[in-house]
CSV table of C-alpha atoms in Angstrom, one decimal:
chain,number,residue,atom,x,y,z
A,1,UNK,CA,95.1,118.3,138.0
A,2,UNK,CA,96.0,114.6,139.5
A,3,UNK,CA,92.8,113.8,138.3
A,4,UNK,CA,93.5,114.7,134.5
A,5,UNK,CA,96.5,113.2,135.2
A,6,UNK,CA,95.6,109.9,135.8
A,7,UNK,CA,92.6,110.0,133.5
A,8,UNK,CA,95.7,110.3,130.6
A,9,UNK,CA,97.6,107.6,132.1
A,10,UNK,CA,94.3,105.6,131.9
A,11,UNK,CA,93.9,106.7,128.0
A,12,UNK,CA,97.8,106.5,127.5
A,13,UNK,CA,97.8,102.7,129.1
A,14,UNK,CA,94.1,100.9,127.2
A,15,UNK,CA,95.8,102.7,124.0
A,16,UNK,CA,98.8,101.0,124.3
A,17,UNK,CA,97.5,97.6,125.0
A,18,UNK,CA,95.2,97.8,121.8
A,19,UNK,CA,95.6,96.0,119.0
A,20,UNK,CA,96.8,99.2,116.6
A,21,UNK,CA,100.2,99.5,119.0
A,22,UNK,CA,100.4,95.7,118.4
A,23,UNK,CA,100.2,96.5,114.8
A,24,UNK,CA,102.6,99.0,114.7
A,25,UNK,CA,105.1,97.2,116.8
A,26,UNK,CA,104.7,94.0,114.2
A,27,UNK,CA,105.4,96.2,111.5
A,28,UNK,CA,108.7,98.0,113.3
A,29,UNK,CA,109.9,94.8,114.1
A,30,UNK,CA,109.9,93.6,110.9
A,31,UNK,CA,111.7,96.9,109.5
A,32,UNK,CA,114.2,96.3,112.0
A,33,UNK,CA,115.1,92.4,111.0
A,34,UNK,CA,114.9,93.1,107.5
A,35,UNK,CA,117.0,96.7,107.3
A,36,UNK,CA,119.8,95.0,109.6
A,37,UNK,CA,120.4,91.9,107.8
A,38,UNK,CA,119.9,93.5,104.3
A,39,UNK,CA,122.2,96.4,105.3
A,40,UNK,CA,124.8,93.9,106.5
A,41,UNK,CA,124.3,91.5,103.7
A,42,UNK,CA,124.6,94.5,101.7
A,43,UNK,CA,128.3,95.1,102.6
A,44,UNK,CA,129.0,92.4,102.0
A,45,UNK,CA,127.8,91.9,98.6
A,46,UNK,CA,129.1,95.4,97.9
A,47,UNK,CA,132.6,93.7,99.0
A,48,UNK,CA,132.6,91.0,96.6
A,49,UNK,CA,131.2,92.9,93.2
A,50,UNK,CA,133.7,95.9,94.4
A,51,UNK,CA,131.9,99.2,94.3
A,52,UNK,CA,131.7,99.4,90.0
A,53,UNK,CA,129.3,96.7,89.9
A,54,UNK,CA,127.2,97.5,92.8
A,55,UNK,CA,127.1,101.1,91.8
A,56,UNK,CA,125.3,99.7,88.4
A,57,UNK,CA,122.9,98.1,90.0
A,58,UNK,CA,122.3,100.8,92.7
A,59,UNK,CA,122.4,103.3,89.8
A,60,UNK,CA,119.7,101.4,87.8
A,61,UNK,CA,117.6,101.0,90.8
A,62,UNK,CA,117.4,104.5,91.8
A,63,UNK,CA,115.7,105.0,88.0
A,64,UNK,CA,113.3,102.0,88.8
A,65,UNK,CA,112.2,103.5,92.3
A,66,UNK,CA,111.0,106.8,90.2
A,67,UNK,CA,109.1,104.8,87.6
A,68,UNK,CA,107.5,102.8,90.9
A,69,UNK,CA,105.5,106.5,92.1
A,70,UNK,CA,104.0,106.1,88.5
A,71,UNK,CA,102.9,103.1,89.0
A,72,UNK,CA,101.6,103.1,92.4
A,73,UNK,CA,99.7,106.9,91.7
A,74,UNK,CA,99.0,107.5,95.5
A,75,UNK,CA,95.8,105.2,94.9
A,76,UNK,CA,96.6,103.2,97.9
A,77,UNK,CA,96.1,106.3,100.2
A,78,UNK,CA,92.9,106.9,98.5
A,79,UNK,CA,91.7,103.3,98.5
A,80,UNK,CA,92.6,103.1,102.4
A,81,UNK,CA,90.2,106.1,103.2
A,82,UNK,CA,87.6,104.7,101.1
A,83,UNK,CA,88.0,101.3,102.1
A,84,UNK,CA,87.8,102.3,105.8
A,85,UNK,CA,84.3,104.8,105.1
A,86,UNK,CA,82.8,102.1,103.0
A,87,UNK,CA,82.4,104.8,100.3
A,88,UNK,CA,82.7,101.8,97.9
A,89,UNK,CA,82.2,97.7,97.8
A,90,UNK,CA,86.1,96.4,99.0
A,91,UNK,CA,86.3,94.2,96.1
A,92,UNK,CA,85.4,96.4,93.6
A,93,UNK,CA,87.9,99.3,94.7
A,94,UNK,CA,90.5,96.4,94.8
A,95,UNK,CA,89.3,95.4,91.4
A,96,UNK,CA,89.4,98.6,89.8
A,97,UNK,CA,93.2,99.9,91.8
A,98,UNK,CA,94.5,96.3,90.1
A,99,UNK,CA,93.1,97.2,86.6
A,100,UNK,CA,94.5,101.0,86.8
A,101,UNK,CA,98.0,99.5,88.3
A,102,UNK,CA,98.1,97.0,85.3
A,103,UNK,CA,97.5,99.7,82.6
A,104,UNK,CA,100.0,102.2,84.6
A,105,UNK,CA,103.1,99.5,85.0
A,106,UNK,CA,102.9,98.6,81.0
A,107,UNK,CA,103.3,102.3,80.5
A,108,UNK,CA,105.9,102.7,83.0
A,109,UNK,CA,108.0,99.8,82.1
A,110,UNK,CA,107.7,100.7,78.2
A,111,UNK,CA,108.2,104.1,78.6
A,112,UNK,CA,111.2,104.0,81.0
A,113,UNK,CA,113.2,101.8,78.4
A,114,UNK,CA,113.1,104.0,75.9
A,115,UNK,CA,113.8,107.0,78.2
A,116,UNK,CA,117.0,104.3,79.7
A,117,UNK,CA,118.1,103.6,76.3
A,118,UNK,CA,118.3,106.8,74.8
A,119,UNK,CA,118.8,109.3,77.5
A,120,UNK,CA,120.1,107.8,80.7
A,121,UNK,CA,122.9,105.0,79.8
A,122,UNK,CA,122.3,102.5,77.0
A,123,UNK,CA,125.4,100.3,78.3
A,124,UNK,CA,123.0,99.4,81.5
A,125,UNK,CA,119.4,98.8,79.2
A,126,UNK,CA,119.4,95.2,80.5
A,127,UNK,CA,120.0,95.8,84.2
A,128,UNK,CA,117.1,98.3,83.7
A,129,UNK,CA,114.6,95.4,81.7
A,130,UNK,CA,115.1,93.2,84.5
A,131,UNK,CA,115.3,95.3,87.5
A,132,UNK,CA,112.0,97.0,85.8
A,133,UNK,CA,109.9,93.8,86.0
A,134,UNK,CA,109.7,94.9,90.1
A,135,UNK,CA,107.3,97.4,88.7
A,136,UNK,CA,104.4,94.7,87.9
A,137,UNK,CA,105.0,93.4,91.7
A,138,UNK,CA,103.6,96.6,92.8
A,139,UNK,CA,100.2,96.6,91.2
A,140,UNK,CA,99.2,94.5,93.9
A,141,UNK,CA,100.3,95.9,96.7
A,142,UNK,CA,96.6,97.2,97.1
A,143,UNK,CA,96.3,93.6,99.5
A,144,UNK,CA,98.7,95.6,101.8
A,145,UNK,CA,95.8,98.4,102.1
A,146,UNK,CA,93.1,96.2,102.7
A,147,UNK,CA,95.0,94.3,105.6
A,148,UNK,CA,96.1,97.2,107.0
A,149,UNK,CA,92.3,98.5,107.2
A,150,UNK,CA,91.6,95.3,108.9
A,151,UNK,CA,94.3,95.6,111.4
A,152,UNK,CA,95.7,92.3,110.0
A,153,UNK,CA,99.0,93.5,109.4
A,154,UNK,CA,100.4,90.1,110.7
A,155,UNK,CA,99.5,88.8,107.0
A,156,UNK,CA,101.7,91.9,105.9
A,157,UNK,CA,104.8,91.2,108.4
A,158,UNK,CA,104.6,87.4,107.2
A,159,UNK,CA,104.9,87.7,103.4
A,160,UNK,CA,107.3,90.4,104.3
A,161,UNK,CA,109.6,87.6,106.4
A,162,UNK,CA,109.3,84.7,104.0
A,163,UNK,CA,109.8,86.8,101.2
A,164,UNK,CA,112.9,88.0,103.0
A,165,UNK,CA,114.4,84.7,104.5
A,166,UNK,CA,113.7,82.9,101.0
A,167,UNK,CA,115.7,85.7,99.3
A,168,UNK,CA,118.4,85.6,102.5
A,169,UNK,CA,118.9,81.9,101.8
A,170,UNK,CA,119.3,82.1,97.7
A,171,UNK,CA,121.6,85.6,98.2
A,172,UNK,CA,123.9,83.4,100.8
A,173,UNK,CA,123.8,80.9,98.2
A,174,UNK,CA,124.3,83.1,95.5
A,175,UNK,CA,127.6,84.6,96.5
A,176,UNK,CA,128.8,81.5,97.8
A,177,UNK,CA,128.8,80.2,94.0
A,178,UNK,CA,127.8,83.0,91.7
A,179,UNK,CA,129.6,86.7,90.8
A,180,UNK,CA,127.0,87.3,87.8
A,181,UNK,CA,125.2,90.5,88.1
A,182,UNK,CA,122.6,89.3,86.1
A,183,UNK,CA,121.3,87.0,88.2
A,184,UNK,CA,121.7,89.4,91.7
A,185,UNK,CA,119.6,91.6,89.9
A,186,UNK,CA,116.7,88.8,89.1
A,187,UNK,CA,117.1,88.1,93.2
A,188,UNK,CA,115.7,92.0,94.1
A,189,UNK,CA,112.9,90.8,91.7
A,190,UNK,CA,112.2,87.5,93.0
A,191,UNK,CA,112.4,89.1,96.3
A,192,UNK,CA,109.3,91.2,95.8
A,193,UNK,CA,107.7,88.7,94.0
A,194,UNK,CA,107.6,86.1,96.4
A,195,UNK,CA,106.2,88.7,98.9
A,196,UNK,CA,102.8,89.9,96.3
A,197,UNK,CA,102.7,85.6,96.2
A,198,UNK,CA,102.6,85.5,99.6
A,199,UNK,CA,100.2,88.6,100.3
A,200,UNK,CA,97.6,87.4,97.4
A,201,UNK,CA,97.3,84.0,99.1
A,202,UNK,CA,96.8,85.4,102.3
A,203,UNK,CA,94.4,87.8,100.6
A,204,UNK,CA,92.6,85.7,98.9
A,205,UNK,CA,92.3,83.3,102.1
A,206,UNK,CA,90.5,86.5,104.0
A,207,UNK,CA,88.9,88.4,101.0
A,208,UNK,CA,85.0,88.8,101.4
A,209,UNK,CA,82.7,87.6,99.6
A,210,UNK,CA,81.9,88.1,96.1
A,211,UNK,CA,83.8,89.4,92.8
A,212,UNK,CA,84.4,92.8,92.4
A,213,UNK,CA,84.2,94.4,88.9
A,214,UNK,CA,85.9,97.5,87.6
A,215,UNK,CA,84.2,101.2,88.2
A,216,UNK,CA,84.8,103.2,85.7
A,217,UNK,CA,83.0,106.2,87.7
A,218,UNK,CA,85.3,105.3,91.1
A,219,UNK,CA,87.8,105.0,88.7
A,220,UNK,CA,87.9,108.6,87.2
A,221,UNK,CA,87.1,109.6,90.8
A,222,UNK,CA,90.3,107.6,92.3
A,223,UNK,CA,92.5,109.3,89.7
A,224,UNK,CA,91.6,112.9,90.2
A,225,UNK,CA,91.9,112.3,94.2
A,226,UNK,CA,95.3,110.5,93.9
A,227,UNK,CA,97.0,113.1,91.1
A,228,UNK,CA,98.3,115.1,93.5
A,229,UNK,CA,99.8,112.7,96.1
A,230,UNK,CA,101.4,110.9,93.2
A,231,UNK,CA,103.3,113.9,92.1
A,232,UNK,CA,104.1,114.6,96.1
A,233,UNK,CA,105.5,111.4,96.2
A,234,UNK,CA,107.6,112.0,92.7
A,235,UNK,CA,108.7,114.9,94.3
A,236,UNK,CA,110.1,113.1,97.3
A,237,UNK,CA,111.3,110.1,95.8
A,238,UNK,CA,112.8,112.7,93.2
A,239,UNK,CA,114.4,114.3,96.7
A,240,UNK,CA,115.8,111.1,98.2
A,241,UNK,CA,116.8,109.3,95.1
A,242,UNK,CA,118.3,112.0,92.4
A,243,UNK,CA,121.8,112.3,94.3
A,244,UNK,CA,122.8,108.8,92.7
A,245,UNK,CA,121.4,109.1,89.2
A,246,UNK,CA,123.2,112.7,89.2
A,247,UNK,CA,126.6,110.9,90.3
A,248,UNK,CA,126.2,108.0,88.1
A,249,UNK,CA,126.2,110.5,85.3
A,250,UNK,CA,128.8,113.1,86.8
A,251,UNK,CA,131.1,110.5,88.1
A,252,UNK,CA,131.1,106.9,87.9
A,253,UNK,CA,128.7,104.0,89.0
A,254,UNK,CA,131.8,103.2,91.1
A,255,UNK,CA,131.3,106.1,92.8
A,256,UNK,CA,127.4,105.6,93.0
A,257,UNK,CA,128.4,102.5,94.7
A,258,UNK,CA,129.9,104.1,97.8
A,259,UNK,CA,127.7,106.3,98.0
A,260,UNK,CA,124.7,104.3,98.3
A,261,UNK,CA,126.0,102.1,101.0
A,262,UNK,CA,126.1,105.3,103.1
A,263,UNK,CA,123.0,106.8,101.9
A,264,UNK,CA,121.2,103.1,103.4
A,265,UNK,CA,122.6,104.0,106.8
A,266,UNK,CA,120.8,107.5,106.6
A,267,UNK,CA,117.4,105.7,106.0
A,268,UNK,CA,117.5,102.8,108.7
A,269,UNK,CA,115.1,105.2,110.5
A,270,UNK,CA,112.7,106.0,108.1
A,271,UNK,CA,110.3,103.1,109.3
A,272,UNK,CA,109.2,104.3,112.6
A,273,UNK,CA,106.7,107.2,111.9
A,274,UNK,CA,105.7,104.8,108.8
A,275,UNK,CA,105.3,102.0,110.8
A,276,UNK,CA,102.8,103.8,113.4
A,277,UNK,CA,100.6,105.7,110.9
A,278,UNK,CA,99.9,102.8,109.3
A,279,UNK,CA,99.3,100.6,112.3
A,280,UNK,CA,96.5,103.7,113.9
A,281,UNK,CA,94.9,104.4,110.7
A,282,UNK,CA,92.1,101.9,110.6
A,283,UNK,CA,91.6,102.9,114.5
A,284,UNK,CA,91.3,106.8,113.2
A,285,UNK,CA,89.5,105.5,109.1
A,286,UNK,CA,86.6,104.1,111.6
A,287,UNK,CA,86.7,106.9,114.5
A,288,UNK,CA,86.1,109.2,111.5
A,289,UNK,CA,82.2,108.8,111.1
A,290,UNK,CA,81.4,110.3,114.3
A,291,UNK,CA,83.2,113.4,115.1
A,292,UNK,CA,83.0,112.9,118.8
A,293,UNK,CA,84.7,109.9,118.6
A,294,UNK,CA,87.3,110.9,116.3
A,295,UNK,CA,88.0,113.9,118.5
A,296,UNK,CA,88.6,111.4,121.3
A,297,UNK,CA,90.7,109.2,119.3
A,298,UNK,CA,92.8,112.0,118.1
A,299,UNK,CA,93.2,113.7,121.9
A,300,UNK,CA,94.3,110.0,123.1
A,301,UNK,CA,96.8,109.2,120.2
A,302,UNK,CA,98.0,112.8,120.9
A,303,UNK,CA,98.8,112.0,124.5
A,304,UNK,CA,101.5,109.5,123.0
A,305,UNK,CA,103.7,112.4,123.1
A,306,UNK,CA,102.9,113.8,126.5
């Protein structure tokens, strides 16, 4: 019994000095800094506009964040697995998750206007046209995926932080001189911007060789695997996300103001089991070809808990 014991402590101890617990504790930090600040900064932006106006923007943003599962389709959790099995050439599974994002944003974008305009609240169209811009940032959040495979989620964390401390600096500065709602809502978007900036530099810094080029095959294949995580994610974003459209439309954006500042307090741990999936996932992806050694990596990941 001491033996298997201190065989675990052994396993428990070389897992935690890898590089995937490094990963993950990258990634938590940066979850931490960024939900603290934002949730403060939030307060007191929420202060200043009084909670009508940030209830718009909160209300309009809940609307976007649905559109955003249409856009991203669950091919990222696809593209990891096959990115990790080398089912498929890297560039071209990049290549082709870009070219399906692109098609799937125009839609999205398009689509959720008219649905804004004519069914949601008409008065709000323009906080919706330029909150729904975000939705063209995501299409290459694939970069994310391919880092993460490579356990280079430093790259992530860092276009994460300057994204973040660029938009810190211009929000300060924003409510220091500004009060126009307008222009908040082109900082969430600039915000997310600067970040896919950041990440396609970085990407394109590390990338491997060669072009890829668009599979149509891998294509109809990606699809059909990533349907149903798509509408798993609809379903919770749906979950976590309906509660302020339905007050907006019940109550008042006021109301979805207050609310929303509470309903941020009730995610600030929502990061964590995130944060270390994604950091072990390469570590399990590559364990994966050899059953033995995914059996071990499972059994020593497991022990975590022990």
């Amino acid at each position: 019994m001491k033996l298997v014991k201190k065989e675990c402590f052994v396993n428990i101890k070389s897992l935690i000095k890898s590089k995937y617990v490094k990963n993950a504790i990258m990634l938590m930090g940066d979850s931490v800094i960024r939900l603290a600040v934002s949730f403060i900064l939030s307060i007191f932006i929420a202060r200043i506009f009084g909670p009508e106006k940030f209830g718009r923007i909160n209300y309009v943003f809940a609307f976007v964040s649905m559109l955003q599962v249409f856009v991203i389709f669950g091919f990222d959790e696809i593209a990891l697995k096959d990115m990790g099995l080398e089912t498929y050439p890297e560039n071209s599974i990049i290549k082709t998750v870009i070219d399906l994002r692109w098609c799937l944003a125009i839609i999205a974008y398009m689509l959720g206007s008219v649905v804004f305009y004519f069914f949601i609240d008409k008065s709000l169209i323009f906080y919706y046209l330029i909150l729904g811009l975000e939705l063209f940032c995501f299409i290459f959040y694939i970069y994310k995926q391919w880092f993460q495979i490579k356990s280079l989620n430093k790259y992530v964390v860092l276009a994460s932080q300057v994204s973040f401390f660029v938009i810190l600096v211009l929000k300060i500065l924003y409510l220091l001189f500004f009060t126009n709602l307008y222009i908040y809502a082109f900082l969430l978007v600039f915000s997310v911007f600067i970040e896919v900036v950041v990440l396609t530099i970085s990407f394109y810094t590390h990338k491997p060789n060669g072009n890829g080029v668009f599979d149509f095959n891998y294509a109809k294949n990606l699809i059909k695997q990533s349907f149903p995580l798509m509408l798993q994610s609809f379903a919770t974003i749906i979950y976590m996300k309906i509660d302020q459209v339905m007050i907006g439309k019940m109550m008042t954006t006021s109301d979805v103001g207050i609310y929303s500042i509470a309903v941020t307090i009730s995610e600030l741990v929502y990061f964590i089991p995130m944060a270390i999936a994604n950091a072990f996932y390469p570590k399990i992806s590559d364990a994966k070809k050899n059953a033995q050694d995914y059996k071990s990596v499972i059994e020593r990941i497991g022990q975590i808990n022990v």
